[in-house]
Coordinates of C-alpha atoms and ligand atoms in Angstrom, one line a residue:
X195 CA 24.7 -56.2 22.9
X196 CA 28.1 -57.2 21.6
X197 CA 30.1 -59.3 24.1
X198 CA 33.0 -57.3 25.2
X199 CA 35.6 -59.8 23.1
X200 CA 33.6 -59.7 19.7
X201 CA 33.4 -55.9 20.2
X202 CA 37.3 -55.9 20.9
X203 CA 37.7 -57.9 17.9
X204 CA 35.8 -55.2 16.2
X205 CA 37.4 -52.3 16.4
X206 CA 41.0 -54.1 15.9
X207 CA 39.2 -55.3 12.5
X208 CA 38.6 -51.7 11.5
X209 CA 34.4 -52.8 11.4
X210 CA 33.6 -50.4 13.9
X211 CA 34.2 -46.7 13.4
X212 CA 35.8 -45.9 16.8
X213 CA 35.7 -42.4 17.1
X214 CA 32.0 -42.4 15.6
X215 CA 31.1 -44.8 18.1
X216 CA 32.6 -43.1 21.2
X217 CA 31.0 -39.8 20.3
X218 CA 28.0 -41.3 20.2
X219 CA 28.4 -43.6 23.6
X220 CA 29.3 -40.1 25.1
X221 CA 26.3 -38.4 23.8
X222 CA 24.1 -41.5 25.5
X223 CA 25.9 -40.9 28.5
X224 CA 24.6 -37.5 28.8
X225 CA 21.1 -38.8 28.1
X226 CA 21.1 -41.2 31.1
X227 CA 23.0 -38.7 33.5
X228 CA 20.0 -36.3 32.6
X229 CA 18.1 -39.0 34.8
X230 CA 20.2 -40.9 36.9
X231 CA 23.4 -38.8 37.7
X232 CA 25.9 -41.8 37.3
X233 CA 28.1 -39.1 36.1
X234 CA 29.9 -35.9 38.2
X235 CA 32.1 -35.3 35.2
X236 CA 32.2 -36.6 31.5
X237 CA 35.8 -36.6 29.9
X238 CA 34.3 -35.8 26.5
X239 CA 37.4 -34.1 25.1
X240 CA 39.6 -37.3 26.8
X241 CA 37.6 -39.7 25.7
X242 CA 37.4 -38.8 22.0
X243 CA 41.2 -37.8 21.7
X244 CA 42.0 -41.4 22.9
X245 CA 39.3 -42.6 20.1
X246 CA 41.0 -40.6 17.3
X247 CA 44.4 -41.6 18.3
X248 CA 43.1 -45.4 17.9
X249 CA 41.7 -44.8 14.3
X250 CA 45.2 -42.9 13.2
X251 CA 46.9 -46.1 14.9
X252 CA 45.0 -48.5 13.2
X253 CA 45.3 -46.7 10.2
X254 CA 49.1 -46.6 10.0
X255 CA 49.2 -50.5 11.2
X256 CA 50.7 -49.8 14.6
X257 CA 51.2 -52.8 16.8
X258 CA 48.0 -52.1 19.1
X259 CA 46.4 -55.3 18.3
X260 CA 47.4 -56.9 20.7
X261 CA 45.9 -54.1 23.4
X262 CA 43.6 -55.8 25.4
X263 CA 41.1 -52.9 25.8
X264 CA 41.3 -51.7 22.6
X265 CA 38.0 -48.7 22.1
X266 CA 36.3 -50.1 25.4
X267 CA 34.6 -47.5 27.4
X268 CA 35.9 -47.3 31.0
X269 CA 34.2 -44.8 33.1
X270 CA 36.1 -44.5 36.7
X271 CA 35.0 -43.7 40.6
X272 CA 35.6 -40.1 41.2
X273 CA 37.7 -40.9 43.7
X274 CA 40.4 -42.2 41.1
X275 CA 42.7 -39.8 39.9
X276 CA 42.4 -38.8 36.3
X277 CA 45.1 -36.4 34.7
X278 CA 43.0 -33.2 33.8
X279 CA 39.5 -33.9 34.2
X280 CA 38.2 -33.3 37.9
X281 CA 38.7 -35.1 40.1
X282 CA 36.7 -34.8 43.5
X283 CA 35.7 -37.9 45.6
X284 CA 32.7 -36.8 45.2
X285 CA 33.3 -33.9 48.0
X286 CA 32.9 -30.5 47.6
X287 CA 36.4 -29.5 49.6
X288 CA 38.1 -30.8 46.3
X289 CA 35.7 -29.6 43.5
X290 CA 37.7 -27.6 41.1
X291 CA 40.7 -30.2 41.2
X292 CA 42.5 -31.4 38.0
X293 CA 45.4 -33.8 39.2
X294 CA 48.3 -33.6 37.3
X295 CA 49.0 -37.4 37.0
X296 CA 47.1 -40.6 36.4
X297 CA 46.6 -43.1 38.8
X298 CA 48.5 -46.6 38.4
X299 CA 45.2 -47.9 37.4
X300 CA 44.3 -45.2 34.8
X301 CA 48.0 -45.7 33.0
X302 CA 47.5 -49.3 33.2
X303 CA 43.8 -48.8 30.9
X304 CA 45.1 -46.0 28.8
X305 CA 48.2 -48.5 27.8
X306 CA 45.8 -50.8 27.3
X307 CA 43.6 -48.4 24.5
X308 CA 40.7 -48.2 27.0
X309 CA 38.5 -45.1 26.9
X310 CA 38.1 -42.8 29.9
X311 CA 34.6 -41.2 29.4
X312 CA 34.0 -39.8 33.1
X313 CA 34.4 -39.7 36.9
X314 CA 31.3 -41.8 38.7
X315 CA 28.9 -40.0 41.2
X316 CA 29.9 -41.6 44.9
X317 CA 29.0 -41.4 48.3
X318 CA 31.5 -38.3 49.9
X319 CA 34.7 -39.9 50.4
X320 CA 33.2 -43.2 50.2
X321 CA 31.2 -42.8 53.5
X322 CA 28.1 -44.6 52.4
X323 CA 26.3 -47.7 51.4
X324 CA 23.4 -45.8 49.2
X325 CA 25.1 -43.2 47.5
X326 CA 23.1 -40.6 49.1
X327 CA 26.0 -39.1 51.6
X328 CA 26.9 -37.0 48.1
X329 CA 29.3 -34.1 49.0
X330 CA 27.4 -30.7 48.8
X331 CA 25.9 -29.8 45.5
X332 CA 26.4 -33.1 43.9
X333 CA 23.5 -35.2 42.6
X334 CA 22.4 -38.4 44.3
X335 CA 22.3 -41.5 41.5
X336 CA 19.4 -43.8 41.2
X337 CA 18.9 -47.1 40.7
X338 CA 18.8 -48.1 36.5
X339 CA 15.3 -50.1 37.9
X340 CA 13.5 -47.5 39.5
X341 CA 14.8 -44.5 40.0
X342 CA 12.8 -43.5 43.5
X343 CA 15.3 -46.3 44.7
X344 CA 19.1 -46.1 45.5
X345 CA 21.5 -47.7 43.5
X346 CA 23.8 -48.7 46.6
X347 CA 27.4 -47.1 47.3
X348 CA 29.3 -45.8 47.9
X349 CA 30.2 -46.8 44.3
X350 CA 26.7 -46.0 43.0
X351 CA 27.1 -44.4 39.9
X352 CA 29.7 -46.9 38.5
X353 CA 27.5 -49.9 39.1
X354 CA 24.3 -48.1 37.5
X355 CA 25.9 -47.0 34.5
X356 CA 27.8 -50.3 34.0
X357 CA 24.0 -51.8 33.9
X358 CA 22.8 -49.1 31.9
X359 CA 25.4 -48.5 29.2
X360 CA 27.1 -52.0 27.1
X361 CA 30.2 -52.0 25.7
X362 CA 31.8 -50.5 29.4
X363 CA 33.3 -51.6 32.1
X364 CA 33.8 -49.6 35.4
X365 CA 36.3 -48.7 38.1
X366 CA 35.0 -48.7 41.5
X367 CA 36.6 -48.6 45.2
X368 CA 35.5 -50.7 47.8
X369 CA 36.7 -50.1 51.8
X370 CA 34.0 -51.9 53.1
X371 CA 31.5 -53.0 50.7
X372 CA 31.6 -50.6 47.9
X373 CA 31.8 -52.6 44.8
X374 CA 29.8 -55.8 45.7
X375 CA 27.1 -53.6 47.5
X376 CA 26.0 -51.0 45.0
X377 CA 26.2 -54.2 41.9
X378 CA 23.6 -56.4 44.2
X379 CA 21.6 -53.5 43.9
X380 CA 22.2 -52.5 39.9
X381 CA 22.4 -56.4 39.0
X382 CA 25.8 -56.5 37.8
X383 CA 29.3 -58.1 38.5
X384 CA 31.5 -56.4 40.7
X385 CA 34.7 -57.9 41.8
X386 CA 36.7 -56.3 45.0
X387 CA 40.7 -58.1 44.7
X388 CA 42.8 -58.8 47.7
X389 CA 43.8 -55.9 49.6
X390 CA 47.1 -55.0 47.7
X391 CA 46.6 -56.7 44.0
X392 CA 45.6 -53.1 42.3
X393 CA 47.9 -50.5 43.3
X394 CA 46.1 -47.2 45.2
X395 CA 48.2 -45.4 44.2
X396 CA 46.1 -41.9 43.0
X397 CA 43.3 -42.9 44.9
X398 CA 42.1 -40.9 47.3
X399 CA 42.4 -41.9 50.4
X400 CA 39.3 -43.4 52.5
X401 CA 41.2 -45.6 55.1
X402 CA 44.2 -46.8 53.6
X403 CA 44.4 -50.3 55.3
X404 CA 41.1 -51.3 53.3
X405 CA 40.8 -49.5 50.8
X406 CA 41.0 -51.4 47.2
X407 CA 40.0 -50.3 43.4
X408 CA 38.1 -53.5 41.8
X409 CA 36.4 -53.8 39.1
X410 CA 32.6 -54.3 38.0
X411 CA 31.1 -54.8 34.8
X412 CA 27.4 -56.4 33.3
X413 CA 29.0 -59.8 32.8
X414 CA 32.1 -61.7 34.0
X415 CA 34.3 -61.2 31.1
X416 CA 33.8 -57.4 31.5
X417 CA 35.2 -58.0 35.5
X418 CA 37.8 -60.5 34.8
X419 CA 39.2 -58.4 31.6
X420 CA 39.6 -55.1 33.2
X421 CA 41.2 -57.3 36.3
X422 CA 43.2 -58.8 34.4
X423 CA 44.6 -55.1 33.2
X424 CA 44.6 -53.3 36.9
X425 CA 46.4 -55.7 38.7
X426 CA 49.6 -56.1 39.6
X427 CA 53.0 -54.9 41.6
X428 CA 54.0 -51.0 41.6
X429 CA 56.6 -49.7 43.3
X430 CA 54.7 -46.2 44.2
X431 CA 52.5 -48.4 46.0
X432 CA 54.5 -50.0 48.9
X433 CA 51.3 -51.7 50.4
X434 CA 51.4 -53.2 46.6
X435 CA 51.9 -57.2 46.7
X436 CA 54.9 -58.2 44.5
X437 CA 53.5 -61.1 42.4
X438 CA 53.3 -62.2 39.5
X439 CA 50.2 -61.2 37.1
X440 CA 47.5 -64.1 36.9
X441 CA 45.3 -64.4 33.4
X442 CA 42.0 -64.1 35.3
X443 CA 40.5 -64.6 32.0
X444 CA 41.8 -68.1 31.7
X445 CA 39.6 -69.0 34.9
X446 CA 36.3 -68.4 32.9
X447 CA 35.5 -71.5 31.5
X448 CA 36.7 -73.6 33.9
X449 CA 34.2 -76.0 35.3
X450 CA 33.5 -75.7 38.8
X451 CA 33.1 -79.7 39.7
X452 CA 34.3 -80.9 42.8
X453 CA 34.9 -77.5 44.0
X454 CA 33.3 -77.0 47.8
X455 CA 31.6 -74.1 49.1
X456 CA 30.6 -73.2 52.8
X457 CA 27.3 -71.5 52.8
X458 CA 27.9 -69.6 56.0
X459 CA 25.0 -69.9 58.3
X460 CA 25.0 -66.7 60.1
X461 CA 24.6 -65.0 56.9
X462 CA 20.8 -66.8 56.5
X463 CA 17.7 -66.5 59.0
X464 CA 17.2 -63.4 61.2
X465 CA 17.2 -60.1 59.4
X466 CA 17.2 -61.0 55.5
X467 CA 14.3 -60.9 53.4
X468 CA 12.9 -64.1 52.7
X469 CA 13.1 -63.1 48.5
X470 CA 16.4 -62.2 49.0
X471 CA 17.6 -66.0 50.4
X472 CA 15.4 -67.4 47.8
X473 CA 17.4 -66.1 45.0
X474 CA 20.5 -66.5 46.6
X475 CA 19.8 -70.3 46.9
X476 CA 18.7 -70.3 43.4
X477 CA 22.4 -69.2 43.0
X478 CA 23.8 -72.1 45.3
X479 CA 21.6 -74.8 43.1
X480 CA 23.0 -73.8 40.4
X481 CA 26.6 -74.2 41.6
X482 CA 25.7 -77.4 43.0
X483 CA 24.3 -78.9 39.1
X484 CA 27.5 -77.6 37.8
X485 CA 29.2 -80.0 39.9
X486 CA 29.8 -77.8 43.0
X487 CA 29.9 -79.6 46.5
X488 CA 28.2 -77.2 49.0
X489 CA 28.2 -77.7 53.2
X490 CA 26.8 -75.0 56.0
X491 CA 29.6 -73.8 58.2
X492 CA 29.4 -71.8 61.0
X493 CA 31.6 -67.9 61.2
X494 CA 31.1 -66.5 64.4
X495 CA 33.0 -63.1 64.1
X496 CA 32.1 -62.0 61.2
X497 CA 28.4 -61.1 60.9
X498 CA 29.0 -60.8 64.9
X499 CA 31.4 -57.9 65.1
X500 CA 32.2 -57.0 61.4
X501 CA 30.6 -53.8 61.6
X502 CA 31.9 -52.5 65.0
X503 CA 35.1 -53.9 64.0
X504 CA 35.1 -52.0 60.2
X505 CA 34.0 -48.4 61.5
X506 CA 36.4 -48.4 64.6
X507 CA 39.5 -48.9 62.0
X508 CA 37.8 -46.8 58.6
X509 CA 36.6 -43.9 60.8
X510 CA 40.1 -43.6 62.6
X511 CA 42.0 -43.9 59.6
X512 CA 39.4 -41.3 57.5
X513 CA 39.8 -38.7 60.3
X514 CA 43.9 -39.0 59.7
X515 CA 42.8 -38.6 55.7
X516 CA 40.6 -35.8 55.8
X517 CA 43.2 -33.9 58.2
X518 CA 45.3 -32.4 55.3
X519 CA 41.6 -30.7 53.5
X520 CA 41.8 -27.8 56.0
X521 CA 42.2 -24.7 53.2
X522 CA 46.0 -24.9 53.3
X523 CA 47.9 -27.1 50.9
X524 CA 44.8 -29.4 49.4
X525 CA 41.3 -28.8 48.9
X526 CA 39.0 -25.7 49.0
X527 CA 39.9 -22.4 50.9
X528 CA 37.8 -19.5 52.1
X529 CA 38.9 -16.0 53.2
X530 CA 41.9 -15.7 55.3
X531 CA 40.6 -14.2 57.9
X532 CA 40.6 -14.5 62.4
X533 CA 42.6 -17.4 64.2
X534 CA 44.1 -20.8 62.8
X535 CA 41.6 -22.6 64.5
X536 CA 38.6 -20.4 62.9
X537 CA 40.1 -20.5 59.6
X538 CA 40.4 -24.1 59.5
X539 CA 36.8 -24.5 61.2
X540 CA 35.2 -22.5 58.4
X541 CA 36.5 -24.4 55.8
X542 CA 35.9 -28.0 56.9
X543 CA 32.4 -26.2 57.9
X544 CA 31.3 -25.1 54.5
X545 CA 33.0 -28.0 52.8
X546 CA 32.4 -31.4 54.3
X547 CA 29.1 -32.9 54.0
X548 CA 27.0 -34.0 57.1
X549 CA 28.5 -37.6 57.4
X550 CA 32.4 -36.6 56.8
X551 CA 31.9 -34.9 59.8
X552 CA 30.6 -37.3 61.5
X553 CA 33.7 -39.7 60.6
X554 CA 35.9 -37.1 61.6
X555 CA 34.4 -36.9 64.9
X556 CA 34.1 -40.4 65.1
X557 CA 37.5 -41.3 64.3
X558 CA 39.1 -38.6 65.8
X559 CA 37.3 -40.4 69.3
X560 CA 38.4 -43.7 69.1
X561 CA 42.4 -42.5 68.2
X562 CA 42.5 -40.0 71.2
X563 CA 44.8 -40.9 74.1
X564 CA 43.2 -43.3 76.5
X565 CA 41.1 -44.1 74.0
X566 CA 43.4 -45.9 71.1
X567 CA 43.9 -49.3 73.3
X568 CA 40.0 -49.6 73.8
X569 CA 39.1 -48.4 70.1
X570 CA 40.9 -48.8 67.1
X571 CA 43.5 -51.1 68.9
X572 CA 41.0 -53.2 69.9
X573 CA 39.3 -53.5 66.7
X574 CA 42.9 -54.3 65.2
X575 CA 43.2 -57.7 67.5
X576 CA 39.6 -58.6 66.7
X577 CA 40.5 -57.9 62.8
X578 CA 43.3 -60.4 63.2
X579 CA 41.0 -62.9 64.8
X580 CA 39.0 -62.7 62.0
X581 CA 41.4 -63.2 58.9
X582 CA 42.2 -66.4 61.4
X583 CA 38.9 -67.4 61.5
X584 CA 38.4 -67.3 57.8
X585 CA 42.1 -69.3 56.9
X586 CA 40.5 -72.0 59.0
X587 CA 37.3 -72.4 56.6
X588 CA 39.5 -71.6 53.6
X589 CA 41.3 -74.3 54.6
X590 CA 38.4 -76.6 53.7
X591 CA 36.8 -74.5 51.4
X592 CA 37.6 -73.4 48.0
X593 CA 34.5 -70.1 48.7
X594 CA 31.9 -69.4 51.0
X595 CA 28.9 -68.0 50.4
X596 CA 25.6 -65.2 52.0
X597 CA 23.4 -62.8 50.2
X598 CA 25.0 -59.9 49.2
X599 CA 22.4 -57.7 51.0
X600 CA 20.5 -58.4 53.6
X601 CA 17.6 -55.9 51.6
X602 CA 16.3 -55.2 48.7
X603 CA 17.1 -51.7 47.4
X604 CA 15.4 -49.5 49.3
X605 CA 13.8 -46.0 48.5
X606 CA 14.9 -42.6 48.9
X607 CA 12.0 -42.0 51.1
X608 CA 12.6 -44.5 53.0
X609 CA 16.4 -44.1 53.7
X610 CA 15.8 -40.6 54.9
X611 CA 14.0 -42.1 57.9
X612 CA 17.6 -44.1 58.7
X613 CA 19.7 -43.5 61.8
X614 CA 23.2 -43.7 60.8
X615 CA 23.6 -46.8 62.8
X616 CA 20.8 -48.1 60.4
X617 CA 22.6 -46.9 57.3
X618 CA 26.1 -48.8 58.6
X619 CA 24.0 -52.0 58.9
X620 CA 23.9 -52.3 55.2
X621 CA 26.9 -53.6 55.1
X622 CA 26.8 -56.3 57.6
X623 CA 27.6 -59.1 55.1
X624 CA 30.4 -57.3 53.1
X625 CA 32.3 -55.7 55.8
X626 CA 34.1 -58.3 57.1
X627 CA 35.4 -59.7 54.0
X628 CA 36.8 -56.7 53.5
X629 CA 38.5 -56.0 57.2
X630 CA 40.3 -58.9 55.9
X631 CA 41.5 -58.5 53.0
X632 CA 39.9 -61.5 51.1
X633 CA 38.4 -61.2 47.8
X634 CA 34.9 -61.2 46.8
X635 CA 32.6 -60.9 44.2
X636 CA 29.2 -60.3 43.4
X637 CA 27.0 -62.5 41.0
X638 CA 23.6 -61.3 40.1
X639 CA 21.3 -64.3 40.7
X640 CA 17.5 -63.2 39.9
X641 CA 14.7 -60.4 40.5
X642 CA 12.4 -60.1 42.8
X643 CA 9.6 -57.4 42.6
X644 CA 11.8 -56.1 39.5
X645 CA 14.7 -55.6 41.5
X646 CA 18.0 -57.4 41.1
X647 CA 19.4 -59.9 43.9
X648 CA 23.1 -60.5 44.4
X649 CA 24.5 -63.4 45.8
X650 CA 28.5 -62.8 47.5
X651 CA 31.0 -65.2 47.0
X652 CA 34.5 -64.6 49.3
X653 CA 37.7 -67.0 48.6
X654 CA 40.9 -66.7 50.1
X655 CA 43.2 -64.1 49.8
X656 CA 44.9 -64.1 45.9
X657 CA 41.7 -66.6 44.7
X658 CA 40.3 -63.9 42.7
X659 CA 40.6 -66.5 40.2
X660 CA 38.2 -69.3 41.9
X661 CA 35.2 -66.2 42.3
X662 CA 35.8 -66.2 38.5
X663 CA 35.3 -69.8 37.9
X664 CA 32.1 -70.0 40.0
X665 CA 30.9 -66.8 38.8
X666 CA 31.3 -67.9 35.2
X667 CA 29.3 -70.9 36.0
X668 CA 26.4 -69.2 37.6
X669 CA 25.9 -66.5 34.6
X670 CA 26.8 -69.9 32.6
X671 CA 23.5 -71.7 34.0
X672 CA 20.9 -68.8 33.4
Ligands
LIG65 N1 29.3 -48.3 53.5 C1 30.6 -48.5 54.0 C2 31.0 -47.2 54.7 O1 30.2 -46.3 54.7 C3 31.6 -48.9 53.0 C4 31.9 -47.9 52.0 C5 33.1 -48.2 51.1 O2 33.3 -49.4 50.9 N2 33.7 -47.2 50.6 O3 32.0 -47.0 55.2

């Protein structure tokens, strides 16, 4: 496999036949959807269009050169809005819809001559942690290492084809542990920026006060390029953080000596696979020869109340979201027939999978009157406790560290015998990272029974560039 810069460097040297090329990365793609359904929709027509347009470019000696994804494959979540090629969430209440504008992100890579090839399968809405809460009719990924296992979500098929297909980079969407999650469990990078780097605007809304696109990729270049590319302030975004754009790219070959990491004790012991803390010390030695200075500190709120804490706030603010799919102005309708109320019921009935409903009901409980102050109020004071709690270690800190997962990927078979409460606790190590905000990325750090590890480093808000650095070192020292 080429690395993503020499492969750049390729195509802007004319030694790669572009449109030749993406046909046949398309054609690939087809072949691994037939077994692993990374794919709802591929942008075939898109895709080679934007391929053609770069050969006639390059061609005529247009100033493209200096286009920083020139020809590289980006597939994107389906929850990302893509002009003209459906775009769904993965739900079936908004199967059928073409948006008639790109999101900020999508403008940002097609400026950039990066190749949409397709919208990535996803856990409905994002409501998941193993990709299997599809919408109804969709396909349920699997992970690239064995396919009775999931590939983790709810950005599933995104991390799986990024580990399946080179020369590609993907856009996933994290609210609560969607990128780092499902690239543990496909051994690949995935980097989730402070809450308001990347503009969200034309994403679909999960719960808007968490919600970030990120990036995730098979090596750190792949991350930090496309990074470098999404970020940045837009004005349709007004949770969008004015700031000026950082080269993450120039934070790759930094060394990482002297630098001090808090390896955060709650995150080790009780409830992790022994394999799992093996490879993520591994991770931590390998830091520590590159000069890293590593020390255990103790975070009481975050494995503590992270996950009570992260559905109170997503559930309430996904039961406002899904409010506007009830067969009127968005989403799917049915036959106008009986009351209001029975109208609306039959559509969210026949349209929203088992676990949207649940998040509706959920959320819908914890906003009601006489409820709000014990609920999602609540949660919102704990939530600031926490972001105070983590300034205090990032004050001494540069990252701090846990496993990514607590689990290995698990199978199919054995996530159908979950409770929901079961399925949430997936994410008890990625959750609180994002309630606050903070950055975090995940760095693939061995195998164990064949299966990837990942090990999760978090830094303080707008230190997407310090994950870079140490996750540069760690794929550095393999
Ligand atoms: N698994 C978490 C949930 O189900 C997080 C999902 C996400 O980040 N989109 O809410």
């Amino acid at each position: 496999m080429d690395n993503i810069y020499d492969f750049i460097k390729k195509v802007k040297n004319n030694e790669i036949d572009i449109v030749e090329h993406t046909y046949k990365l398309i054609e690939e793609c087809k072949e691994i959807n037939k077994e692993y359904n990374y794919l709802n929709a591929i942008s075939e027509d898109l895709a080679l269009n934007s391929a053609r347009e770069i050969e006639i470019q390059l061609k005529q000696k247009a100033k493209i050169k200096n286009k920083k994804l020139l020809g590289v494959a980006i597939s994107v979540k389906d929850s990302i809005c893509v002009k003209d090629v459906e775009s769904t969430a993965g739900s079936k209440i908004l199967q059928g819809y073409k948006p008639l504008f790109d999101a900020f992100v999508i403008q940002r890579v097609k400026e950039e001559g990066g190749i949409i090839i397709g919208k990535t399968s996803q856990d409905e809405f994002g409501f998941g942690g193993f990709s299997v809460n599809v919408g109804i009719g969709f396909k349920v990924p699997k992970n690239p290492f064995d396919n009775e296992r999931s590939c983790g979500g709810s950005s599933g098929g995104a991390a799986g084809l990024s580990q399946k297909l080179s020369n590609h980079i993907a856009l996933g969407e994290s609210t609560g542990g969607s990128i780092v999650e499902p690239a543990s469990f496909c051994g690949v990078f995935g980097l989730c920026p402070t809450y308001g780097r990347v503009s969200r605007y034309g994403l679909i809304d999960f719960a808007n006060s968490l919600d970030k696109i990120g990036s995730i990729g098979k090596t750190i270049e792949d991350v930090a390029l496309l990074m470098n590319v999404i970020s940045g302030y837009d004005k349709n975004d007004s949770t969008s953080l004015k700031l000026k754009n950082e080269n993450y790219e120039s934070y790759l070959k930094k060394p990482v000596k002297g630098m001090k990491i808090g390896i955060i004790k709650e995150a080790f012991g009780t409830g992790v696979e022994r394999e799992i803390e093996k490879n993520v010390y591994n991770g931590i030695e390998e830091l520590e020869e590159e000069g890293a200075k590593t020390e255990e500190i103790s975070l009481e709120l975050p494995i503590k109340y992270g996950i009570a804490t992260y559905y109170m706030i997503a559930t309430s603010e996904a039961s406002t979201n899904l409010a506007k799919f009830c067969g009127m102005r968005y989403g799917a309708t049915e036959k106008l027939e009986g009351s209001f109320n029975e109208y609306f019921t039959k559509v969210r009935s026949n349209n929203f999978g088992d676990e949207a409903k649940r998040r509706i009901i959920l959320g819908t409980f914890a906003r009601m009157a006489g409820y709000r102050d014990a609920f999602y109020l609540k949660a919102m004071k704990v939530r600031a406790l926490m972001i105070n709690e983590y300034k205090k270690a990032f004050k001494k800190f540069d990252a701090l560290v846990s496993p990514t997962t607590s689990i290995l990927p698990p199978k199919f078979s054995e996530i159908e015998k979950l409770t929901p409460l079961q399925h949430y606790m997936i994410d008890v190590m990625t959750v609180s990272p994002n309630v606050a905000g903070l950055p975090h990325l995940n760095v693939p750090v061995g195998f164990e029974k064949n299966l990837p590890v990942g090990m999760l480093l978090m830094a303080d808000h707008l230190q997407e560039g310090k994950l870079i650095q140490l996750g540069s070192a760690v794929e550095k020292g393999k």
